[in-house]
Coordinates of C-alpha atoms and ligand atoms in Angstrom, one line a residue:
M250 CA 10.6 208.9 -128.2
K251 CA 12.5 211.7 -130.0
Y252 CA 12.2 210.1 -133.5
E253 CA 9.6 208.3 -135.3
T254 CA 10.0 206.1 -138.4
V255 CA 7.6 206.5 -141.2
M256 CA 7.2 203.8 -143.8
G257 CA 5.2 203.0 -146.9
L258 CA 5.2 199.8 -148.8
E259 CA 5.1 198.7 -152.1
V260 CA 4.2 195.0 -152.3
H261 CA 4.4 193.1 -155.6
V262 CA 2.3 189.8 -155.8
E263 CA 2.2 187.5 -158.6
L264 CA -1.2 186.7 -159.9
D265 CA -2.3 183.1 -159.9
T266 CA -2.6 182.7 -163.5
E267 CA -1.9 179.8 -166.0
S268 CA -0.4 182.1 -168.7
K269 CA 1.5 185.3 -168.9
L270 CA -0.1 189.0 -168.9
F271 CA -0.2 189.5 -172.6
C272 CA 0.8 186.3 -174.4
S273 CA -0.1 182.4 -173.9
C274 CA 3.2 181.3 -172.4
S275 CA 3.0 179.5 -169.2
A276 CA 3.4 181.4 -166.1
K277 CA 4.4 178.3 -164.0
F278 CA 7.1 178.8 -161.5
G279 CA 10.3 176.3 -161.7
A280 CA 10.5 175.6 -165.4
R281 CA 13.8 175.2 -167.2
P282 CA 15.6 178.5 -168.0
N283 CA 13.9 180.2 -171.1
E284 CA 11.5 177.3 -171.5
N285 CA 8.4 179.6 -171.4
V286 CA 9.3 182.5 -173.8
C287 CA 7.8 183.7 -177.1
P288 CA 8.5 186.5 -179.4
A289 CA 5.8 188.7 -177.4
C290 CA 7.3 188.3 -173.9
A291 CA 10.8 188.4 -175.3
G292 CA 10.2 192.0 -176.3
M293 CA 10.5 191.6 -180.1
P294 CA 9.2 194.6 -181.6
G295 CA 5.6 194.7 -183.4
M296 CA 4.4 191.7 -181.2
P297 CA 0.6 192.6 -180.2
A298 CA -0.1 192.5 -176.7
V299 CA -3.4 190.8 -175.6
L300 CA -4.5 191.2 -172.1
N301 CA -5.1 188.1 -169.9
E302 CA -8.7 188.1 -168.9
K303 CA -8.0 186.0 -165.6
A304 CA -5.4 188.5 -164.5
L305 CA -7.9 191.2 -164.8
Q306 CA -10.3 189.3 -162.6
L307 CA -7.8 188.5 -160.0
A308 CA -6.8 192.1 -159.8
I309 CA -10.4 193.0 -159.4
A310 CA -10.6 190.4 -156.6
A311 CA -7.5 192.0 -154.9
A312 CA -9.4 195.5 -155.2
L313 CA -12.5 194.0 -153.5
V314 CA -10.8 192.5 -150.6
T315 CA -8.8 195.5 -149.9
N316 CA -12.0 197.7 -150.1
S317 CA -10.6 199.8 -153.0
E318 CA -12.4 202.0 -155.5
I319 CA -12.4 200.3 -158.8
T320 CA -11.4 202.4 -161.8
E321 CA -14.3 202.7 -164.6
V322 CA -11.8 203.2 -167.3
M323 CA -8.3 201.5 -166.7
T324 CA -5.3 202.0 -169.0
F325 CA -2.0 200.6 -169.6
D326 CA 1.2 202.7 -169.6
K327 CA 4.8 202.2 -170.5
K328 CA 7.5 202.7 -167.9
N329 CA 10.8 203.1 -169.8
Y330 CA 14.2 202.0 -168.5
F331 CA 16.7 199.6 -169.8
Y332 CA 17.9 196.8 -167.9
P333 CA 19.0 193.4 -169.2
D334 CA 16.1 191.4 -167.6
L335 CA 13.6 193.6 -169.4
P336 CA 14.0 192.7 -172.9
A337 CA 11.5 195.2 -174.2
G338 CA 13.3 198.3 -172.7
Y339 CA 10.0 199.1 -171.1
Q340 CA 7.6 197.7 -168.5
I341 CA 4.0 197.5 -169.2
T342 CA 2.3 199.0 -166.1
Q343 CA -0.4 201.3 -165.0
W344 CA 0.4 204.8 -164.1
F345 CA -2.2 207.2 -165.3
S346 CA -5.4 205.0 -164.4
P347 CA -4.5 202.0 -162.3
V348 CA -7.1 199.4 -161.6
C349 CA -8.2 200.8 -158.2
R350 CA -7.4 203.4 -155.6
N351 CA -8.0 204.3 -152.1
G352 CA -8.3 200.9 -150.5
R353 CA -8.0 200.2 -146.8
V354 CA -6.5 197.1 -145.0
E355 CA -7.3 196.6 -141.3
I356 CA -4.5 195.4 -139.4
E357 CA -4.3 194.4 -135.5
T358 CA -1.1 194.6 -133.5
K359 CA -0.4 194.6 -129.6
A360 CA -1.5 198.2 -129.8
G361 CA -4.8 197.5 -131.1
K362 CA -6.6 197.9 -134.4
K363 CA -5.4 200.4 -137.2
T364 CA -6.3 201.0 -140.7
I365 CA -3.5 201.2 -143.5
N366 CA -4.6 203.2 -146.4
L367 CA -3.7 202.2 -149.9
K368 CA -2.9 204.7 -152.6
Q369 CA -3.4 202.3 -155.3
I370 CA -3.2 198.7 -156.8
H371 CA -1.7 198.6 -160.4
I372 CA -1.5 195.7 -162.9
E373 CA 2.1 195.3 -164.4
E374 CA 4.4 192.8 -165.9
D375 CA 7.1 191.2 -164.1
A376 CA 10.7 191.4 -165.2
G377 CA 13.0 188.5 -166.0
K378 CA 15.6 187.1 -163.9
L379 CA 19.5 187.5 -164.2
V380 CA 21.8 184.6 -163.1
H381 CA 25.3 185.5 -162.1
D382 CA 26.7 182.5 -160.7
V383 CA 26.3 179.8 -163.2
L384 CA 29.0 180.7 -165.8
P385 CA 32.1 182.5 -164.5
G386 CA 32.6 186.0 -165.7
A387 CA 29.2 186.0 -167.3
T388 CA 25.5 186.9 -166.7
L389 CA 22.7 184.9 -168.0
A390 CA 19.2 186.0 -168.6
D391 CA 16.3 183.8 -168.0
F392 CA 13.0 185.3 -169.4
N393 CA 10.5 182.8 -168.1
R394 CA 9.4 185.3 -165.5
T395 CA 9.3 188.2 -168.0
S396 CA 5.6 189.4 -168.4
V397 CA 4.2 187.2 -165.7
P398 CA 1.2 189.0 -164.3
L399 CA 1.7 191.1 -161.0
I400 CA -0.1 193.6 -159.0
E401 CA 1.6 196.1 -157.1
I402 CA -0.1 197.3 -154.0
V403 CA 1.1 200.8 -153.0
S404 CA 0.3 201.8 -149.4
M405 CA 0.3 205.5 -148.0
P406 CA 3.2 206.2 -145.5
D407 CA 1.0 204.8 -142.7
F408 CA 3.5 202.4 -140.9
R409 CA 5.5 203.5 -137.8
S410 CA 6.9 200.2 -136.7
A411 CA 8.2 196.7 -138.0
E412 CA 5.5 195.1 -136.2
E413 CA 2.9 197.0 -138.1
V414 CA 4.6 196.4 -141.4
T415 CA 4.7 192.6 -140.4
A416 CA 1.1 192.6 -139.4
Y417 CA 0.0 194.2 -142.8
L418 CA 2.0 191.6 -144.8
E419 CA 0.4 188.9 -143.0
K420 CA -3.1 190.4 -143.5
L421 CA -2.5 190.9 -147.3
R422 CA -1.1 187.3 -147.5
S423 CA -4.3 186.0 -145.8
L424 CA -6.8 188.3 -148.0
L425 CA -5.1 187.5 -151.2
S426 CA -4.3 183.7 -150.9
F427 CA -8.0 183.1 -149.7
A428 CA -9.4 185.0 -152.7
G429 CA -7.2 182.9 -154.9
V430 CA -5.3 185.9 -156.1
S431 CA -2.0 184.6 -155.5
D432 CA -0.2 181.8 -153.3
C433 CA 1.6 184.8 -151.8
K434 CA 4.7 182.5 -151.3
M435 CA 7.5 184.9 -150.2
Q436 CA 10.1 182.2 -150.5
E437 CA 9.3 181.7 -154.1
G438 CA 9.2 185.2 -154.9
S439 CA 5.5 185.4 -155.6
M440 CA 5.1 188.2 -152.9
R441 CA 7.9 190.7 -152.6
C442 CA 8.1 193.9 -150.7
D443 CA 9.9 197.2 -151.2
V444 CA 9.9 199.5 -148.0
N445 CA 10.2 203.2 -148.1
I446 CA 11.5 204.4 -145.0
S447 CA 12.3 207.7 -143.4
V448 CA 13.0 209.1 -139.9
R449 CA 11.5 212.4 -138.4
E450 CA 11.6 214.2 -135.2
T451 CA 8.3 213.0 -133.5
G452 CA 5.5 215.6 -134.0
S453 CA 7.2 216.9 -137.2
K454 CA 4.7 217.3 -140.2
E455 CA 7.4 217.0 -142.6
L456 CA 9.0 213.6 -143.9
G457 CA 12.7 213.0 -143.6
V458 CA 14.9 211.7 -146.3
R459 CA 13.6 208.7 -147.9
T460 CA 15.3 205.6 -148.7
E461 CA 13.9 202.5 -150.3
I462 CA 14.9 199.0 -149.7
K463 CA 14.2 196.6 -152.5
N464 CA 12.7 193.3 -153.0
M465 CA 12.6 191.7 -149.7
N466 CA 11.1 188.3 -149.4
S467 CA 11.1 187.3 -145.6
L468 CA 9.3 188.8 -142.8
K469 CA 12.5 188.3 -140.6
A470 CA 14.6 190.0 -143.3
I471 CA 12.2 193.0 -143.5
A472 CA 12.1 193.5 -139.7
A473 CA 15.9 193.3 -139.7
A474 CA 16.2 195.8 -142.4
I475 CA 13.7 198.2 -140.9
A476 CA 15.9 198.2 -137.6
Y477 CA 19.0 198.8 -139.4
E478 CA 17.7 201.7 -141.6
T479 CA 16.1 203.2 -138.6
E480 CA 19.1 203.3 -136.8
R481 CA 21.3 204.6 -139.7
H482 CA 18.9 207.4 -140.2
T483 CA 18.7 208.3 -136.6
D484 CA 22.4 208.3 -136.3
Y485 CA 22.7 210.7 -139.2
L486 CA 20.0 213.0 -137.7
E487 CA 21.8 213.1 -134.4
T488 CA 25.5 213.3 -135.3
G489 CA 25.5 213.8 -139.2
A490 CA 27.4 210.5 -139.2
G491 CA 27.4 208.7 -142.7
R492 CA 25.4 209.8 -145.7
L493 CA 21.8 210.2 -146.0
I494 CA 20.4 210.7 -149.5
Q495 CA 17.2 209.6 -151.4
E496 CA 18.4 206.2 -152.6
T497 CA 17.6 202.7 -153.4
R498 CA 19.2 200.2 -151.1
R499 CA 19.6 196.5 -151.1
W500 CA 19.4 194.4 -147.9
D501 CA 22.1 191.8 -147.4
D502 CA 20.4 189.5 -144.8
S503 CA 23.6 187.5 -144.1
A504 CA 25.8 190.7 -143.6
G505 CA 22.9 192.3 -141.6
E506 CA 23.4 195.4 -143.4
S507 CA 21.9 197.5 -146.3
F508 CA 23.9 198.7 -149.2
S509 CA 23.4 201.5 -151.7
M510 CA 22.1 200.3 -155.2
R511 CA 21.5 203.6 -157.1
E512 CA 20.2 207.1 -156.3
K513 CA 16.6 206.8 -156.3
E514 CA 15.0 207.8 -159.6
N515 CA 11.9 210.2 -159.7
A516 CA 8.9 209.1 -161.6
T517 CA 9.8 211.6 -164.3
D518 CA 13.1 209.5 -165.0
Y519 CA 10.7 206.7 -166.3
R520 CA 9.2 208.8 -168.8
Y521 CA 5.7 207.2 -168.5
F522 CA 3.4 207.4 -171.4
P523 CA 0.2 205.7 -172.5
N524 CA 0.7 202.4 -174.3
P525 CA -0.7 202.8 -177.6
E526 CA -1.0 199.2 -178.2
L527 CA -3.3 198.4 -175.5
M528 CA -6.8 199.6 -175.5
P529 CA -8.4 201.3 -172.3
V530 CA -10.4 198.5 -170.4
I531 CA -13.8 199.4 -169.1
I532 CA -14.6 197.7 -165.8
N533 CA -18.2 197.5 -165.7
E534 CA -20.5 196.4 -162.6
K535 CA -21.3 193.1 -164.1
M536 CA -17.8 192.2 -164.3
I537 CA -17.3 193.2 -160.8
K538 CA -20.4 191.3 -159.7
T539 CA -19.1 188.1 -161.4
V540 CA -15.9 188.4 -159.3
R541 CA -17.4 189.3 -156.2
D542 CA -19.9 186.4 -156.5
G543 CA -17.2 184.0 -157.1
L544 CA -15.0 185.0 -154.2
P545 CA -14.0 182.1 -152.0
E546 CA -14.8 182.3 -148.2
P547 CA -12.1 184.6 -146.6
A548 CA -10.0 183.5 -143.6
D549 CA -12.0 185.3 -140.9
K550 CA -15.4 183.8 -142.1
K551 CA -13.7 180.6 -142.1
F552 CA -12.5 181.0 -138.5
T553 CA -16.0 182.1 -137.3
R554 CA -17.6 179.0 -139.0
F555 CA -14.8 176.6 -137.7
T556 CA -15.3 177.8 -134.1
E557 CA -19.1 178.5 -134.0
K558 CA -20.6 175.9 -136.2
L559 CA -17.9 173.0 -136.0
G560 CA -16.8 173.6 -132.4
L561 CA -13.0 173.9 -133.2
S562 CA -10.9 175.7 -130.3
E563 CA -10.0 179.2 -131.3
Y564 CA -6.4 178.0 -131.2
D565 CA -6.9 175.3 -133.6
A566 CA -9.1 177.3 -135.9
G567 CA -6.5 180.1 -135.7
L568 CA -3.7 177.6 -136.9
I569 CA -5.7 176.2 -139.7
T570 CA -7.1 179.6 -141.2
G571 CA -3.5 180.7 -140.9
S572 CA -2.8 178.9 -144.3
K573 CA -5.1 178.7 -147.1
N574 CA -3.7 175.3 -147.9
L575 CA -4.3 173.8 -144.5
S576 CA -8.1 175.2 -144.5
D577 CA -8.4 173.5 -147.9
I578 CA -7.2 170.3 -146.7
F579 CA -9.7 170.6 -143.7
D580 CA -12.7 171.4 -145.8
E581 CA -11.9 168.7 -148.3
T582 CA -11.6 166.0 -145.6
M583 CA -14.8 167.2 -144.1
K584 CA -16.5 166.2 -147.2
Y585 CA -15.7 162.4 -146.5
I586 CA -15.8 162.3 -142.6
E587 CA -17.7 164.8 -140.5
N588 CA -15.4 164.8 -137.5
P589 CA -14.0 168.4 -137.4
K590 CA -12.0 168.0 -134.1
E591 CA -10.4 164.9 -135.1
I592 CA -9.6 166.3 -138.6
A593 CA -8.0 169.5 -137.1
N594 CA -6.1 167.4 -134.7
R595 CA -4.8 165.1 -137.3
I596 CA -3.8 168.0 -139.6
L597 CA -2.0 170.0 -136.7
V598 CA -0.3 167.1 -135.1
D599 CA 0.5 164.2 -137.6
L600 CA 0.3 165.9 -140.9
L601 CA 2.4 169.0 -140.0
A602 CA 4.9 166.7 -138.2
L603 CA 5.3 164.5 -141.4
A604 CA 5.5 167.6 -143.6
K605 CA 8.3 169.0 -141.5
G606 CA 10.2 165.8 -141.7
D607 CA 10.0 166.3 -145.6
N608 CA 11.1 170.1 -145.4
K609 CA 7.6 171.3 -146.2
G610 CA 5.6 174.0 -144.7
E611 CA 2.0 174.3 -144.1
D612 CA 1.6 176.0 -147.4
D613 CA 3.3 173.0 -149.3
V614 CA 2.1 169.9 -147.6
S615 CA -0.6 168.1 -149.7
V616 CA -2.5 164.9 -149.0
D617 CA -5.2 162.8 -150.5
C618 CA -8.0 163.9 -148.6
R619 CA -10.2 160.8 -149.1
K620 CA -7.4 158.5 -148.0
F621 CA -6.9 161.0 -145.0
A622 CA -10.4 160.7 -144.0
K623 CA -10.4 157.0 -144.4
L624 CA -7.6 156.7 -141.8
I625 CA -9.2 158.9 -139.4
E626 CA -12.5 156.9 -139.8
M627 CA -10.7 153.5 -139.3
T628 CA -9.0 154.8 -136.1
E629 CA -12.3 156.1 -134.8
N630 CA -14.2 152.9 -135.4
K631 CA -11.1 150.9 -134.0
T632 CA -10.1 149.1 -137.2
I633 CA -6.6 150.3 -136.4
N634 CA -5.1 152.1 -133.5
R635 CA -3.7 155.6 -133.4
N636 CA 0.0 154.7 -133.8
I637 CA -0.5 152.4 -136.8
S638 CA -2.8 155.1 -138.3
K639 CA 0.1 157.7 -137.9
K640 CA 2.5 155.4 -139.7
L641 CA 0.1 154.6 -142.5
L642 CA -0.4 158.5 -143.1
A643 CA 3.3 158.6 -143.6
L644 CA 2.9 155.9 -146.4
V645 CA -0.1 157.8 -147.9
L646 CA 2.0 160.9 -148.3
Q647 CA 5.2 159.0 -149.5
E648 CA 3.6 156.0 -151.4
G649 CA 0.2 156.8 -152.0
I650 CA -0.9 153.6 -150.4
D651 CA -4.5 152.8 -149.9
P652 CA -5.2 152.6 -146.3
E653 CA -7.9 149.8 -146.3
T654 CA -6.1 147.5 -148.8
Y655 CA -2.9 148.1 -147.0
V656 CA -4.3 147.3 -143.4
K657 CA -5.8 144.1 -144.9
D658 CA -2.7 142.9 -146.8
N659 CA -0.5 143.5 -143.8
K660 CA -2.6 142.5 -141.1
L661 CA -2.5 145.5 -139.3
G662 CA -5.9 145.4 -137.9
M663 CA -6.2 146.5 -134.2
I664 CA -6.2 143.7 -131.8
G665 CA -9.2 144.1 -129.6
D666 CA -9.4 140.5 -128.3
A667 CA -9.1 140.8 -124.6
G668 CA -7.8 137.3 -124.4
E669 CA -4.9 137.7 -126.7
V670 CA -4.0 140.9 -125.0
E671 CA -4.1 139.3 -121.5
K672 CA -1.9 136.6 -122.6
A673 CA 0.8 139.2 -123.7
V674 CA 0.3 141.0 -120.6
L675 CA 0.9 138.0 -118.3
E676 CA 4.1 137.3 -120.5
V677 CA 5.4 140.7 -120.0
I678 CA 4.8 140.6 -116.3
K679 CA 6.7 137.5 -116.1
E680 CA 9.7 138.7 -118.0
N681 CA 10.1 142.0 -116.3
A682 CA 9.8 141.0 -112.6
G683 CA 12.1 143.8 -111.5
S684 CA 10.0 146.7 -113.0
V685 CA 6.8 144.9 -111.4
V686 CA 8.5 145.1 -108.1
E687 CA 9.3 148.7 -108.7
Y688 CA 5.7 149.4 -109.8
R689 CA 4.3 147.8 -106.8
G690 CA 6.9 149.6 -104.6
G691 CA 5.1 152.9 -105.7
S692 CA 7.0 153.8 -108.8
T693 CA 4.1 154.6 -111.4
K694 CA 6.7 155.5 -113.8
V695 CA 7.5 152.1 -115.1
F696 CA 3.9 151.6 -116.2
G697 CA 4.4 153.1 -119.4
F698 CA 7.5 150.9 -120.1
L699 CA 5.3 147.8 -119.4
V700 CA 2.6 149.1 -121.8
G701 CA 5.3 149.6 -124.3
Q702 CA 6.5 145.9 -123.9
T703 CA 3.1 144.5 -124.1
M704 CA 2.5 146.7 -127.2
R705 CA 5.6 145.5 -128.8
K706 CA 4.6 141.8 -128.3
L707 CA 1.4 142.5 -130.1
G708 CA 3.3 144.1 -133.2
G709 CA 2.1 147.7 -132.1
K710 CA -1.6 146.8 -133.2
A711 CA -3.5 146.3 -129.7
D712 CA -6.0 148.7 -128.6
P713 CA -4.0 150.7 -126.0
Q714 CA -7.2 151.1 -123.8
I715 CA -7.4 147.3 -123.4
V716 CA -3.8 147.1 -122.9
N717 CA -4.0 149.8 -120.0
R718 CA -6.9 148.2 -118.4
L719 CA -5.7 144.6 -118.4
L720 CA -2.0 145.7 -117.3
A721 CA -3.4 147.7 -114.5
E722 CA -5.6 144.8 -113.4
A723 CA -2.8 142.2 -113.6
L724 CA -0.4 144.5 -111.7
G725 CA -3.0 145.2 -108.9
Q726 CA -3.1 141.5 -108.2
N727 CA -0.7 139.8 -106.2
Ligands
ZN1086 ZN1 5.2 184.7 -174.3
MN1087 MN1 6.3 197.8 -159.7

């Protein structure tokens, strides 16, 4: 390879707090425009800023799970720039003394393990949102997101491929979501990524001209943008084609191209200075210990527990611990019924299929775990069969039915009475003489069809094992 791509990442992650960073407005996603705004987060002069303690704890948690060195005296600074979604005219961030530095995150790709070094993580407030397409010819400002707490995780330029970038983002998502720092939902913007990218001759010590692609929120788009920028930079180096300057670019995923937004500012353009309205914050050992002691079980520990203690396959455990939400559902359901394999099976097969039909992903699906456990238990002890159980799970999700009451009221209990099943089997054999001949002629395919017919006669409620056995017996006879 003649050239290599060098990348560093800036990842913004929204902290999972109830309220904003310096006021008591709600930080919830999805409110009506400007529902969650007060004079402080609208940038009115003279409003005092009061630091959200939960935000600080979550930032410390992020520092711990990324093996960072936590700062003893952390300060807040002002980053000055004017933009309509930033009503104060500056962003409160950390420039001189961020919450932590020198972290390390281990990633794994096909090439093996690699450590990505972090320059720092700092706490800052988010900006608002501009809406361009509601009123023709006008832009509207929604300040709900203004001053929602973020951390920005700044890596060193340690990435050499899109695969490494993707692995790192997946790893961050796992570390931070399992630690309760953030839900890290890229599609809702609670995790966003800026990629700083340059291309140089392999072996060169100097970095090439750097461009920054801003605010990407899907792994696919990030990989596509990296491929596009790499090619654009390489073309320039080889032929001088195009224009390569230090700038900020926007990735247009539908066009499959990046576009220039503005020439990249340097740090001095922001005139950072210490924020005189916020006192320095001393982070002592006791605070760190409290956060460390409260950290929930991380994904890799869960994986080990699921495989070694609970006997799940590595495949199933990998899928469940790939999502904080799924592993919470698993652990919660385990409180009611200790049947790890069946719980895993039901989550990965039934629950995810139902969620998908509802356009929900693994991070959004939710279920009443007590009812979920009840359904599994009723299937295992043969109160209902597997098929009915799956249908009832859909009703639990959609209508919140209580499985036991519903089965009783609708007489959905499993038919395990051999006499009743046998009667149905004999009727089916009589009604499907053609299929019976085919079966006896060696076509075993029709067996499934006959099972289906028998099941139907019994309202789908029969014990499939008994149906199979009695049908095989009856067909074996002449
Ligand atoms: Zn506010
Ligand atoms: Mn930032």
